[in-house]
Amino acid sequence: MQRRERTRHLIELGGLVQKAGLVELVEDDRATLYGALLDLAAKAREDSNALALWKRRGKRAFDAEAEGSETQ
């Protein structure tokens, strides 16, 4: 992956953390965010259904957001 592509990818991932409301929830505490993400990764390794559930929730949220922006 080229440097510019990697940078864009990382910025987009950070945007998802922001969009999910996690930054405000933990008052921008990076250690808390990192710990939460580590817990999510551990849960996904233990529960094979977790990834499918998260994917469905994320797709619904993206779709709802797209519908909301179309009506504005």
Coordinates of C-alpha atoms in Angstrom, one line a residue:
M1 CA 0.0 0.0 0.0
Q2 CA 1.4 3.4 -1.0
R3 CA 2.0 5.9 1.7
R4 CA -0.8 8.3 0.6
E5 CA -3.3 5.4 0.4
R6 CA -2.3 4.2 3.8
T7 CA -2.7 7.7 5.3
R8 CA -6.1 8.1 3.8
H9 CA -7.1 4.6 5.1
L10 CA -6.0 5.5 8.6
I11 CA -7.8 8.8 8.5
E12 CA -11.0 7.1 7.4
L13 CA -10.7 4.5 10.2
G14 CA -10.3 7.4 12.7
G15 CA -13.4 9.0 11.2
L16 CA -15.3 5.9 12.0
V17 CA -14.2 6.0 15.6
Q18 CA -15.4 9.7 15.7
K19 CA -18.7 8.9 13.9
A20 CA -19.5 6.1 16.3
G21 CA -19.3 8.7 19.1
L22 CA -16.5 6.9 20.9
V23 CA -14.2 10.0 21.1
E24 CA -16.8 12.0 23.0
L25 CA -17.8 9.0 25.1
V26 CA -14.3 8.5 26.5
E27 CA -13.5 12.2 26.5
D28 CA -10.7 11.7 23.9
D29 CA -8.8 9.3 26.1
R30 CA -6.7 7.2 23.7
A31 CA -5.8 4.5 26.3
T32 CA -9.5 3.9 26.9
L33 CA -10.2 3.8 23.2
Y34 CA -7.4 1.3 22.6
G35 CA -8.5 -0.8 25.5
A36 CA -12.0 -0.9 24.1
L37 CA -10.8 -1.9 20.7
L38 CA -8.6 -4.6 22.2
D39 CA -11.8 -6.0 24.0
L40 CA -13.7 -5.9 20.7
A41 CA -11.0 -7.8 18.9
A42 CA -10.9 -10.4 21.7
K43 CA -14.7 -10.8 21.6
A44 CA -14.6 -11.3 17.8
R45 CA -12.0 -14.0 18.2
E46 CA -14.2 -15.8 20.8
D47 CA -17.6 -15.3 19.2
S48 CA -17.9 -16.1 15.5
N49 CA -21.2 -14.4 15.2
A50 CA -20.0 -11.0 16.5
L51 CA -18.4 -9.9 13.2
A52 CA -21.6 -10.7 11.3
L53 CA -23.7 -8.8 13.8
W54 CA -21.4 -5.8 13.7
K55 CA -21.4 -5.8 9.9
R56 CA -25.2 -5.8 9.8
R57 CA -25.4 -3.0 12.3
G58 CA -22.8 -0.9 10.5
K59 CA -24.5 -1.4 7.1
R60 CA -27.8 -0.4 8.6
A61 CA -26.2 2.8 10.1
F62 CA -24.5 3.7 6.8
D63 CA -27.8 3.1 4.9
A64 CA -29.8 5.2 7.4
E65 CA -27.2 8.0 7.1
A66 CA -27.3 7.9 3.3
E67 CA -31.1 8.1 3.3
G68 CA -30.9 11.0 5.8
S69 CA -28.5 12.9 3.6
E70 CA -30.6 12.4 0.5
T71 CA -33.6 14.0 2.0
Q72 CA -31.7 17.1 3.1

